[in-house]
Tab-separated table of C-alpha atoms in Angstrom:
chain	number	residue	atom	x	y	z
N	1	MET	CA	0.121	0.138	-0.111
N	2	ARG	CA	1.234	3.423	-0.756
N	3	GLU	CA	2.474	5.589	2.050
N	4	LEU	CA	-0.235	8.022	3.262
N	5	ALA	CA	1.409	11.617	3.251
N	6	ALA	CA	0.251	14.654	4.370
N	7	GLY	CA	-1.983	16.401	1.822
N	8	SER	CA	-1.639	13.548	-0.542
N	9	THR	CA	-4.570	13.052	-3.215
N	10	PHE	CA	-6.788	10.163	-2.564
N	11	LEU	CA	-6.713	7.872	-5.664
N	12	GLU	CA	-8.623	4.428	-4.910
N	13	ALA	CA	-10.021	2.043	-2.278
N	14	VAL	CA	-11.250	-1.238	-1.697
N	15	CYS	CA	-13.207	-2.788	1.541
N	16	SER	CA	-14.277	-6.133	2.506
N	17	ALA	CA	-15.822	-7.465	5.656
N	18	THR	CA	-16.775	-10.882	6.961
N	19	ASN	CA	-16.752	-13.257	9.767
N	20	GLY	CA	-16.699	-10.335	12.312
N	21	ALA	CA	-13.623	-8.587	10.863
N	22	GLY	CA	-13.303	-6.376	7.753
N	23	VAL	CA	-10.047	-4.605	5.851
N	24	VAL	CA	-10.107	-1.355	4.340
N	25	ILE	CA	-7.365	-0.537	1.658
N	26	GLY	CA	-6.585	2.723	0.053
N	27	THR	CA	-4.144	3.985	-2.306
N	28	ARG	CA	-3.087	7.836	-2.224
N	29	THR	CA	-0.246	9.691	-4.184
N	30	ARG	CA	2.725	10.686	-2.250
N	31	LYS	CA	2.350	14.327	-2.631
N	32	PRO	CA	-0.419	16.625	-3.965
N	33	VAL	CA	-0.878	16.035	-7.935
N	34	ASP	CA	0.654	19.456	-8.576
N	35	GLY	CA	3.645	18.836	-6.433
N	36	ALA	CA	4.562	15.268	-7.378
N	37	GLU	CA	8.182	14.253	-7.319
N	38	THR	CA	9.970	11.410	-8.814
N	39	VAL	CA	11.097	8.593	-6.131
N	40	GLU	CA	13.457	5.930	-6.816
N	41	ALA	CA	12.291	2.324	-5.906
N	42	ASP	CA	13.987	0.635	-2.991
N	43	ASP	CA	15.062	-2.939	-4.098
N	44	GLY	CA	16.778	-3.740	-1.023
N	45	PRO	CA	15.561	-6.320	1.460
N	46	GLN	CA	12.226	-5.417	3.573
N	47	ARG	CA	10.817	-6.744	6.662
N	48	ALA	CA	7.232	-7.235	7.411
N	49	GLU	CA	5.834	-4.371	9.551
N	50	PRO	CA	3.856	-5.032	12.629
N	51	PRO	CA	0.483	-3.299	12.592
N	52	GLN	CA	-0.408	-0.267	14.381
N	53	PRO	CA	-3.389	-0.486	16.783
N	54	THR	CA	-6.477	2.016	16.861
N	55	ASP	CA	-9.656	2.461	18.107
N	56	ASP	CA	-11.301	0.854	15.258
N	57	GLY	CA	-9.007	-1.667	14.337
N	58	TRP	CA	-5.045	-2.107	13.043
N	59	ILE	CA	-3.280	-0.158	10.169
N	60	PHE	CA	-0.557	-1.270	8.081
N	61	ARG	CA	1.413	1.003	6.140
N	62	GLN	CA	3.949	-0.094	3.340
N	63	ALA	CA	4.909	1.134	0.103
N	64	ALA	CA	4.637	-0.936	-3.143
N	65	TRP	CA	5.538	-0.374	-6.737
N	66	PRO	CA	3.222	-0.441	-9.521
N	67	ASN	CA	3.810	-2.482	-12.734
N	68	PRO	CA	3.292	0.175	-15.351
N	69	THR	CA	3.004	-2.529	-18.236
N	70	PHE	CA	-0.225	-4.052	-16.660
N	71	ILE	CA	-3.234	-3.021	-18.856
N	72	TYR	CA	-6.540	-4.208	-19.482
N	73	GLU	CA	-9.837	-3.337	-20.663
N	74	SER	CA	-12.426	-3.678	-17.714
N	75	ALA	CA	-15.140	-4.134	-20.328
N	76	GLN	CA	-13.351	-7.562	-21.653
N	77	THR	CA	-14.003	-9.779	-18.681
N	78	PHE	CA	-15.245	-13.375	-17.954
N	79	GLU	CA	-17.254	-13.182	-14.792
N	80	GLY	CA	-18.528	-15.858	-12.480
N	81	LEU	CA	-20.118	-16.791	-9.487
N	82	ILE	CA	-19.832	-20.206	-7.660
N	83	GLY	CA	-22.139	-21.184	-4.832
N	84	ILE	CA	-20.317	-23.646	-2.287
N	85	ASP	CA	-22.918	-24.041	0.504
N	86	PRO	CA	-25.813	-21.218	0.285
N	87	GLY	CA	-27.569	-22.523	3.100
N	88	ALA	CA	-24.703	-22.676	5.580
N	89	ARG	CA	-25.454	-20.566	8.967
N	90	GLU	CA	-21.723	-20.808	10.105
N	91	VAL	CA	-18.551	-21.380	8.639
N	92	GLY	CA	-16.974	-24.918	8.839
N	93	ASP	CA	-13.503	-26.182	8.325
N	94	TRP	CA	-14.657	-27.909	5.370
N	95	HIS	CA	-15.751	-24.749	3.898
N	96	GLY	CA	-12.051	-23.390	4.267
N	97	LEU	CA	-10.652	-25.961	2.292
N	98	ALA	CA	-13.386	-25.787	-0.278
N	99	ILE	CA	-12.843	-21.976	-0.649
N	100	ARG	CA	-9.091	-22.465	-0.947
N	101	ASP	CA	-9.078	-25.269	-3.412
N	102	LEU	CA	-11.936	-23.450	-5.519
N	103	THR	CA	-9.824	-20.043	-5.474
N	104	LYS	CA	-6.633	-22.151	-6.560
N	105	GLU	CA	-8.497	-23.564	-9.454
N	106	ILE	CA	-10.176	-20.341	-10.800
N	107	ALA	CA	-6.569	-18.619	-10.705
N	108	GLU	CA	-5.302	-21.748	-12.552
N	109	ALA	CA	-8.091	-21.084	-15.439
N	110	ALA	CA	-7.168	-17.510	-15.724
N	111	ASN	CA	-3.359	-18.669	-15.777
N	112	LEU	CA	-3.895	-21.141	-18.598
N	113	GLY	CA	-5.204	-18.305	-20.776
N	114	GLY	CA	-2.532	-16.105	-19.996
N	115	ALA	CA	-4.893	-13.509	-18.432
N	116	PRO	CA	-5.060	-11.954	-14.869
N	117	LEU	CA	-7.559	-12.330	-12.245
N	118	LEU	CA	-8.953	-8.846	-11.660
N	119	THR	CA	-11.446	-9.389	-8.898
N	120	LEU	CA	-12.034	-12.042	-6.268
N	121	GLN	CA	-14.638	-12.105	-3.346
N	122	CYS	CA	-15.888	-14.287	-0.902
N	123	PRO	CA	-18.629	-14.580	0.668
N	124	ALA	CA	-20.660	-13.081	-1.977
N	125	GLN	CA	-24.414	-12.502	-2.754
N	126	LEU	CA	-26.242	-15.144	-5.174
N	127	PRO	CA	-28.665	-14.173	-7.740
N	128	ILE	CA	-32.211	-13.106	-6.988
N	129	ILE	CA	-34.667	-16.037	-6.225
N	130	VAL	CA	-37.460	-16.432	-8.657
N	131	LYS	CA	-40.431	-18.450	-7.549
N	132	THR	CA	-43.581	-19.346	-9.419
N	133	ARG	CA	-46.732	-21.111	-8.600
N	134	ASN	CA	-46.975	-24.312	-10.885
N	135	HIS	CA	-44.658	-22.734	-13.321
N	136	ASP	CA	-47.381	-20.138	-13.743
N	137	LEU	CA	-45.421	-16.934	-14.894
N	138	ARG	CA	-48.490	-14.813	-13.737
N	139	THR	CA	-47.379	-15.796	-10.255
N	140	ARG	CA	-43.685	-14.968	-10.703
N	141	LYS	CA	-42.294	-13.573	-7.254
N	142	GLU	CA	-38.551	-12.185	-6.817
N	143	ILE	CA	-36.965	-12.454	-3.701
N	144	ALA	CA	-33.582	-11.014	-2.398
N	145	ALA	CA	-31.011	-13.613	-2.000
N	146	PRO	CA	-29.172	-13.662	1.524
N	147	CYS	CA	-26.748	-10.764	1.849
N	148	ALA	CA	-23.686	-12.974	2.000
N	149	SER	CA	-23.557	-16.353	1.235
N	150	LEU	CA	-20.625	-19.007	1.069
N	151	ALA	CA	-19.864	-18.247	-2.402
N	152	VAL	CA	-17.076	-17.079	-4.493
N	153	ARG	CA	-17.370	-14.287	-7.305
N	154	PHE	CA	-14.797	-13.511	-9.502
N	155	SER	CA	-13.450	-11.751	-12.851
N	156	ILE	CA	-10.883	-12.557	-15.353
N	157	ALA	CA	-9.559	-10.405	-17.676
N	158	LEU	CA	-9.540	-11.850	-21.444
N	159	ARG	CA	-6.697	-11.199	-23.878
N	160	ASP	CA	-8.623	-13.110	-26.309
N	161	THR	CA	-12.509	-12.126	-26.160
N	162	SER	CA	-13.512	-14.645	-28.535
N	163	VAL	CA	-16.621	-16.894	-27.981
N	164	ALA	CA	-14.222	-20.006	-28.221
N	165	LYS	CA	-12.288	-18.694	-25.257
N	166	ARG	CA	-15.537	-18.026	-23.385
N	167	PHE	CA	-16.651	-21.634	-23.691
N	168	GLU	CA	-13.366	-22.772	-22.895
N	169	LEU	CA	-13.352	-20.969	-19.523
N	170	SER	CA	-16.666	-21.757	-18.673
N	171	ASP	CA	-16.628	-25.296	-19.742
N	172	ARG	CA	-13.537	-25.751	-17.207
N	173	ILE	CA	-14.923	-24.151	-14.183
N	174	HIS	CA	-18.533	-26.095	-15.260
N	175	GLU	CA	-16.766	-29.516	-14.957
N	176	LEU	CA	-15.180	-28.376	-11.662
N	177	CYS	CA	-18.518	-27.452	-9.960
N	178	GLU	CA	-20.160	-30.629	-11.373
N	179	LYS	CA	-17.539	-32.547	-9.732
N	180	HIS	CA	-17.551	-30.877	-6.255
N	181	GLY	CA	-21.265	-30.365	-6.114
N	182	PHE	CA	-21.252	-26.570	-6.563
N	183	SER	CA	-23.521	-24.472	-8.237
N	184	PHE	CA	-22.553	-22.118	-11.070
N	185	TRP	CA	-23.517	-18.841	-12.930
N	186	ILE	CA	-21.835	-16.546	-15.444
N	187	ALA	CA	-22.506	-13.226	-15.826
N	188	ASP	CA	-25.128	-12.068	-18.720
N	189	THR	CA	-23.134	-10.208	-21.261
N	190	ARG	CA	-26.211	-9.592	-23.661
N	191	PRO	CA	-26.629	-5.800	-24.344
N	192	ALA	CA	-28.377	-3.612	-21.781
N	193	HIS	CA	-27.476	-6.427	-19.043
N	194	ARG	CA	-25.524	-4.600	-15.975
N	195	PRO	CA	-23.345	-6.190	-13.545
N	196	GLY	CA	-25.486	-8.300	-11.237
N	197	ASN	CA	-27.626	-10.108	-14.057
N	198	TRP	CA	-26.521	-13.961	-14.051
N	199	PHE	CA	-27.167	-16.791	-16.201
N	200	GLU	CA	-27.299	-20.199	-14.317
N	201	VAL	CA	-24.987	-22.824	-15.780
N	202	CYS	CA	-25.478	-25.487	-13.215
N	203	HIS	CA	-27.635	-26.342	-10.232
N	204	ALA	CA	-26.572	-27.876	-6.982
N	205	ASP	CA	-29.007	-29.325	-4.762
N	206	GLY	CA	-26.570	-30.818	-2.025
N	207	GLN	CA	-25.064	-28.726	0.741
N	208	PHE	CA	-21.950	-30.877	1.504
N	209	SER	CA	-19.378	-31.620	-1.472
N	210	PRO	CA	-18.877	-35.051	-1.760
N	211	LEU	CA	-14.821	-34.613	-2.138
N	212	TYR	CA	-14.828	-33.369	1.740
N	213	ASN	CA	-16.545	-36.222	3.180
N	214	GLY	CA	-13.337	-38.157	4.389
N	215	ASP	CA	-12.504	-36.390	7.628
N	216	ILE	CA	-15.166	-35.947	10.154
N	217	ARG	CA	-13.038	-33.240	11.566
N	218	SER	CA	-13.688	-31.075	8.700
N	219	ARG	CA	-17.319	-30.704	9.587
N	220	GLN	CA	-16.222	-29.098	12.846
N	221	ARG	CA	-17.004	-25.236	13.115
N	222	ILE	CA	-13.824	-22.901	12.529
N	223	SER	CA	-12.274	-21.721	15.690
N	224	THR	CA	-9.578	-18.956	14.640
N	225	CYS	CA	-9.490	-16.675	11.673
N	226	LEU	CA	-6.016	-14.995	10.654
N	227	PRO	CA	-6.072	-12.024	8.172
N	228	VAL	CA	-3.374	-11.932	5.894
N	229	THR	CA	-3.000	-9.483	3.053
N	230	PHE	CA	-0.546	-9.662	0.281
N	231	ALA	CA	0.356	-6.656	-1.932
N	232	GLY	CA	2.382	-5.910	-4.860
N	233	PRO	CA	2.762	-5.183	-8.686
N	234	ALA	CA	-0.421	-6.525	-10.506
N	235	ARG	CA	0.783	-9.571	-12.583
N	236	ILE	CA	-0.434	-12.833	-13.766
N	237	GLY	CA	0.046	-15.622	-11.479
N	238	SER	CA	0.399	-13.781	-8.076
N	239	THR	CA	-3.136	-15.223	-6.632
N	240	HIS	CA	-2.550	-18.736	-7.829
N	241	ALA	CA	1.138	-18.768	-6.376
N	242	ILE	CA	-0.058	-17.660	-2.724
N	243	VAL	CA	-3.067	-20.158	-2.849
N	244	SER	CA	-0.964	-23.040	-4.285
N	245	PHE	CA	1.432	-22.567	-1.466
N	246	LEU	CA	-1.394	-22.548	1.232
N	247	GLN	CA	-3.044	-25.729	-0.495
N	248	ARG	CA	0.424	-27.574	0.667
N	249	TYR	CA	-0.815	-27.417	4.350
N	250	PRO	CA	-3.963	-29.545	4.699
N	251	GLN	CA	-4.795	-27.664	8.196
N	252	VAL	CA	-4.997	-24.283	6.629
N	253	GLY	CA	-8.125	-23.113	4.861
N	254	VAL	CA	-9.505	-19.918	3.326
N	255	VAL	CA	-12.723	-18.893	5.073
N	256	GLY	CA	-13.028	-15.388	3.368
N	257	CYS	CA	-11.221	-13.412	0.579
N	258	SER	CA	-11.279	-10.057	-1.244
N	259	GLY	CA	-8.703	-9.704	-4.143
N	260	SER	CA	-8.662	-6.504	-6.789
N	261	THR	CA	-6.101	-4.143	-8.240
N	262	LEU	CA	-5.777	-0.671	-7.381
N	263	ALA	CA	-3.522	1.883	-9.297
N	264	ASP	CA	-1.708	-1.227	-10.974
N	265	LEU	CA	-1.230	-2.731	-7.399
N	266	ALA	CA	-2.540	-6.222	-6.667
N	267	PHE	CA	-4.141	-6.957	-3.398
N	268	VAL	CA	-4.948	-10.328	-2.423
N	269	HIS	CA	-6.496	-10.326	1.216
N	270	LEU	CA	-7.465	-13.650	2.875
N	271	GLN	CA	-8.738	-14.784	6.110
N	272	LEU	CA	-7.345	-18.197	6.772
N	273	SER	CA	-8.744	-20.809	9.191
N	274	VAL	CA	-5.927	-22.795	10.898
N	275	GLN	CA	-7.213	-26.393	12.458
N	276	GLY	CA	-6.535	-26.912	16.172
N	277	VAL	CA	-4.872	-23.432	16.645
N	278	ALA	CA	-6.308	-21.042	19.195
N	279	ALA	CA	-6.407	-17.263	18.544
N	280	GLU	CA	-4.596	-16.133	21.506
N	281	ARG	CA	-1.544	-18.999	20.756
N	282	LEU	CA	-1.445	-17.880	17.289
N	283	ASN	CA	-1.151	-13.965	18.179
N	284	ARG	CA	1.364	-14.764	20.696
N	285	ILE	CA	3.577	-16.643	18.147
N	286	LEU	CA	2.901	-14.339	15.352
N	287	GLY	CA	3.549	-10.935	17.403
N	288	LYS	CA	7.049	-12.805	18.507
N	289	LEU	CA	7.903	-13.525	14.605
N	290	LEU	CA	6.838	-9.892	13.714
N	291	GLY	CA	8.965	-8.281	16.414
N	292	GLU	CA	12.111	-10.084	15.062
N	293	GLN	CA	14.552	-7.881	12.850
N	294	SER	CA	15.002	-10.773	10.617
N	295	THR	CA	11.072	-11.315	9.892
N	296	PRO	CA	10.623	-11.926	6.061
N	297	ALA	CA	7.876	-9.734	4.334
N	298	ARG	CA	7.588	-11.859	1.466
N	299	PRO	CA	4.632	-14.342	1.479
N	300	ARG	CA	5.952	-17.685	1.046
N	301	LYS	CA	8.507	-17.020	3.358
N	302	LEU	CA	6.760	-15.129	5.994
N	303	LEU	CA	3.874	-17.976	5.977
N	304	ARG	CA	6.325	-21.087	6.067
N	305	GLU	CA	7.950	-19.642	9.054
N	306	LEU	CA	4.716	-19.091	10.829
N	307	PHE	CA	3.308	-22.344	10.084
N	308	ASN	CA	6.712	-24.056	11.216
N	309	ARG	CA	6.507	-22.505	14.528
N	310	LEU	CA	2.853	-23.214	14.948
N	311	GLY	CA	3.998	-27.010	14.187
N	312	LEU	CA	1.874	-27.164	10.902
N	313	LYS	CA	3.922	-29.558	8.265
N	314	PRO	CA	3.541	-29.405	4.662
N	315	ASP	CA	2.520	-31.924	2.298
N	316	PRO	CA	5.820	-33.383	0.412
N	317	VAL	CA	5.898	-31.902	-3.257
N	318	GLU	CA	7.390	-33.622	-6.261
N	319	SER	CA	10.998	-32.693	-6.645
N	320	GLY	CA	12.057	-30.765	-9.957
N	321	PRO	CA	12.780	-27.251	-11.164
N	322	SER	CA	10.711	-24.566	-9.190
N	323	ALA	CA	8.686	-22.131	-11.420
N	324	PRO	CA	9.104	-18.632	-10.845
N	325	ASP	CA	6.897	-17.197	-8.344
N	326	PRO	CA	5.003	-14.136	-9.617
N	327	ALA	CA	4.121	-13.251	-6.034
N	328	ILE	CA	8.159	-13.399	-5.015
N	329	ASP	CA	8.290	-9.213	-4.289
N	330	TYR	CA	4.838	-9.005	-2.732
N	331	GLN	CA	4.530	-7.550	0.649
N	332	SER	CA	2.788	-9.453	3.660
N	333	PHE	CA	0.372	-7.951	6.520
N	334	ALA	CA	-0.472	-10.541	8.959
N	335	GLY	CA	-2.830	-10.693	11.843
N	336	PRO	CA	-3.801	-10.045	14.389
N	337	ALA	CA	-5.918	-13.311	14.567
N	338	PHE	CA	-9.260	-13.491	16.279
N	339	ALA	CA	-11.863	-15.875	17.484
N	340	TYR	CA	-14.566	-16.880	14.864
N	341	ARG	CA	-17.673	-15.155	15.510
N	342	PRO	CA	-20.843	-16.472	13.484
N	343	HIS	CA	-22.561	-14.297	11.010
N	344	LEU	CA	-26.182	-15.041	10.577
N	345	MET	CA	-26.059	-14.589	6.891
N	346	PRO	CA	-29.668	-15.124	6.007
N	347	ASP	CA	-30.889	-12.283	8.628
N	348	SER	CA	-29.335	-9.381	6.537
N	349	LEU	CA	-30.701	-7.758	3.415
N	350	ALA	CA	-28.312	-6.301	0.581
N	351	VAL	CA	-28.794	-2.876	-0.319
N	352	TRP	CA	-26.595	-1.790	-3.220
N	353	ILE	CA	-25.350	1.825	-3.412
N	354	SER	CA	-23.493	3.612	-6.375
N	355	TRP	CA	-22.241	7.306	-6.736
N	356	GLU	CA	-20.134	9.773	-8.396
N	357	ILE	CA	-17.835	12.726	-7.155
N	358	ALA	CA	-15.653	14.940	-8.563
N	359	ARG	CA	-11.767	14.127	-7.847
N	360	GLN	CA	-10.953	15.724	-4.224
N	361	ASP	CA	-9.480	14.700	-1.295
N	362	ARG	CA	-12.871	13.938	0.326
N	363	SER	CA	-13.714	11.422	-2.723
N	364	LEU	CA	-14.567	8.294	-0.303
N	365	ASP	CA	-15.799	9.985	3.134
N	366	ALA	CA	-17.963	12.889	1.930
N	367	PRO	CA	-20.598	10.689	0.137
N	368	LEU	CA	-20.642	7.985	2.806
N	369	ASP	CA	-21.033	10.508	5.487
N	370	CYS	CA	-24.327	11.867	4.122
N	371	LEU	CA	-25.523	8.405	3.344
N	372	TYR	CA	-25.082	7.447	6.975
N	373	ARG	CA	-26.746	10.443	8.095
N	374	ALA	CA	-29.564	9.764	5.701
N	375	MET	CA	-30.003	6.119	7.104
N	376	ALA	CA	-30.352	7.473	10.684
N	377	LYS	CA	-32.998	9.693	9.499
N	378	VAL	CA	-34.892	7.169	7.458
N	379	VAL	CA	-35.025	4.756	10.007
N	380	PRO	CA	-34.149	6.364	13.449
N	381	ARG	CA	-35.112	3.534	15.681
N	382	LEU	CA	-34.966	-0.495	15.047
N	383	SER	CA	-38.097	-2.390	16.676
N	384	GLY	CA	-36.550	-4.812	19.104
N	385	GLU	CA	-33.363	-3.125	20.203
N	386	GLN	CA	-32.795	-2.850	23.956
N	387	GLU	CA	-31.215	0.509	23.112
N	388	PRO	CA	-32.240	3.139	20.841
N	389	ARG	CA	-30.220	2.457	17.546
N	390	SER	CA	-30.900	4.017	14.101
N	391	LEU	CA	-30.306	2.164	10.822
N	392	GLY	CA	-26.974	3.958	10.480
N	393	ASP	CA	-25.621	2.356	13.686
N	394	VAL	CA	-26.410	-0.941	12.354
N	395	ALA	CA	-25.624	-0.889	8.721
N	396	THR	CA	-22.211	-2.608	7.622
N	397	VAL	CA	-20.314	-2.238	4.725
N	398	GLU	CA	-19.643	-5.454	3.307
N	399	TYR	CA	-18.220	-4.716	-0.131
N	400	LEU	CA	-16.720	-1.300	-1.330
N	401	ILE	CA	-15.015	-0.433	-4.422
N	402	CYS	CA	-13.939	3.177	-5.180
N	403	ARG	CA	-11.909	4.106	-8.300
N	404	ALA	CA	-10.344	7.348	-9.822
N	405	THR	CA	-11.158	7.392	-13.554
N	406	GLU	CA	-9.127	9.597	-16.335
N	407	GLN	CA	-11.821	12.187	-16.435
N	408	SER	CA	-11.312	13.566	-12.898
N	409	VAL	CA	-14.380	11.646	-11.422
N	410	VAL	CA	-14.111	9.180	-8.576
N	411	ARG	CA	-16.820	6.212	-8.973
N	412	GLY	CA	-17.905	3.992	-6.252
N	413	LYS	CA	-19.880	0.997	-5.656
N	414	ALA	CA	-20.642	-0.755	-2.173
N	415	LYS	CA	-23.007	-3.471	-0.739
N	416	LEU	CA	-24.433	-2.723	2.845
N	417	ALA	CA	-26.114	-5.249	4.869
N	418	VAL	CA	-28.577	-3.967	6.902
N	419	PRO	CA	-31.078	-6.122	9.377
N	420	ARG	CA	-34.251	-7.499	8.013
N	421	THR	CA	-36.160	-5.988	10.480
N	422	VAL	CA	-35.840	-2.503	9.038
N	423	LEU	CA	-38.367	-3.804	6.273
N	424	ARG	CA	-41.034	-3.359	9.273
N	425	TRP	CA	-40.915	0.255	8.715
N	426	PHE	CA	-42.232	-0.233	4.994
N	427	SER	CA	-44.417	-3.005	4.970
N	428	THR	CA	-47.452	-1.076	4.280
N	429	GLY	CA	-49.103	-3.221	1.775
N	430	GLY	CA	-49.622	-2.698	-1.852
N	431	ALA	CA	-47.776	-3.865	-4.942
N	432	GLU	CA	-44.417	-2.195	-4.146
N	433	PRO	CA	-41.977	-4.721	-2.149
N	434	ALA	CA	-40.949	-3.340	1.287
N	435	ALA	CA	-37.191	-3.512	0.058
N	436	SER	CA	-37.975	-1.042	-2.874
N	437	LYS	CA	-39.819	1.291	-0.561
N	438	LEU	CA	-36.786	1.288	1.787
N	439	CYS	CA	-34.337	2.180	-1.053
N	440	VAL	CA	-36.434	4.846	-2.700
N	441	SER	CA	-36.632	6.656	0.511
N	442	LEU	CA	-33.000	6.124	1.426
N	443	GLU	CA	-31.869	7.487	-2.149
N	444	GLU	CA	-34.234	10.358	-1.547
N	445	ALA	CA	-32.779	11.182	1.829
N	446	TRP	CA	-29.268	10.523	0.543
N	447	LYS	CA	-29.348	13.340	-2.248
N	448	SER	CA	-31.048	15.613	0.209
N	449	GLU	CA	-28.127	15.145	2.558
N	450	VAL	CA	-25.734	15.827	-0.104
N	451	GLU	CA	-27.713	18.833	-1.392
N	452	GLN	CA	-27.298	20.456	2.420
N	453	SER	CA	-23.996	19.568	2.831
N	454	ALA	CA	-20.951	21.689	1.574
N	455	VAL	CA	-19.501	19.006	-0.595
N	456	ASP	CA	-19.311	19.726	-4.516
N	457	GLY	CA	-19.475	17.333	-7.674
N	458	VAL	CA	-21.502	14.559	-6.022
N	459	SER	CA	-23.784	13.175	-8.531
N	460	GLU	CA	-25.280	9.830	-9.907
N	461	LEU	CA	-26.339	8.330	-6.408
N	462	THR	CA	-28.578	5.156	-6.485
N	463	VAL	CA	-29.721	3.008	-4.092
N	464	ALA	CA	-31.261	-0.775	-5.055
N	465	TRP	CA	-31.830	-3.947	-3.396
N	466	ARG	CA	-30.736	-5.378	-6.767
N	467	GLU	CA	-26.997	-4.920	-8.058
N	468	SER	CA	-28.364	-4.726	-11.806
N	469	TRP	CA	-30.468	-1.713	-10.812
N	470	LEU	CA	-27.560	0.477	-9.826
N	471	GLY	CA	-26.462	3.627	-12.156
N	472	HIS	CA	-24.895	2.877	-15.577
N	473	TRP	CA	-21.309	3.829	-14.855
N	474	THR	CA	-20.444	1.621	-11.879
N	475	TYR	CA	-17.672	-1.017	-11.413
N	476	SER	CA	-17.605	-4.652	-10.398
């Protein structure tokens, strides 16, 4: 992550939250645009920096150097969504193994096509649930899927945008999903179909992958989560290299992930589950490791040393010449670990938002400040709460992407998790769903807050309970 300099200019940000913890990653220029200076890269050895505690969490700071040759056209992508266990109410050890193995297969599919893996997200929202009575379309009813399910959403940049290449990718992943018993959707790329429209490729009725039935221990609930983030020049194969290394350790799973590129830098954030290791012991060993002067910062070296001190042994690998590691120069940010807190996924409603603002220092916080003030006015008190709390106090950001464009405009898109009890305020009967009434009221209140604020250049404000209903200029 680029160093935060006083008076520096905001560029881009990505945010992800799951299992009771979240990560916010931002990039800034070293100095204001009008005072930019040339800085030489430091190619010498670097060590992992320990986190700095704050009231809201921990902050990691480090410099990373972008790869200026990494260029892709965002419109030329292959986007997919794989459901692992949609009905799960808590995360088990087998989920971590399945997400880890699935992520590796997705990254490998991108590598074989010589294409970069652009985005990676888990958990993710599944497509809208459509119900009919006796297949009568006149009784068609659409229901919002749970806000977050055990599913992996990804997008791959295509150098070859031919139909044959798309079929090759979809067939490979389709075969994988049928083998594991997973469901699979691909993004609908027909004209006028925006992000959030999906085409179902295969449907899975089971909830437990037949490939993870061998070990009864894998069915136990996870106990510890270790957040780790890897940052470095965006290049093909870096995610695959990191996850392939993790796959050598049978006790280590991935229970949440978020990957994206910001300003030509790749960020791969993983929540690792380590079977049989308590959070207290993990933090004690990790703290001692990060406090040493010789602590390595490179992903494989840091993880290998950490796992070795935890007593985890890797599976043997075939001898032979080792392939180049695309993530060999990445920086690693690890911990602190925390005890897993079950998240009741079906009890939250996903509310999608998007906005646009003229590029300025407050490109991220200004629109969101107005949004949270609007939520507090739309729903001032939630029913069933012991203490008076507004919607603005309980709504959480589960996913956010904010990018600066060449037109001096910053565009943002986010998914909020709000308690379904909020819908009681809007269940007044009629044909319009309560979720739609909530979104309309929130969008109007948001626009009003922006107009009353002193922030200029905010526009294209949209609130919807379906991702595909957001404004036209939104990012995946």
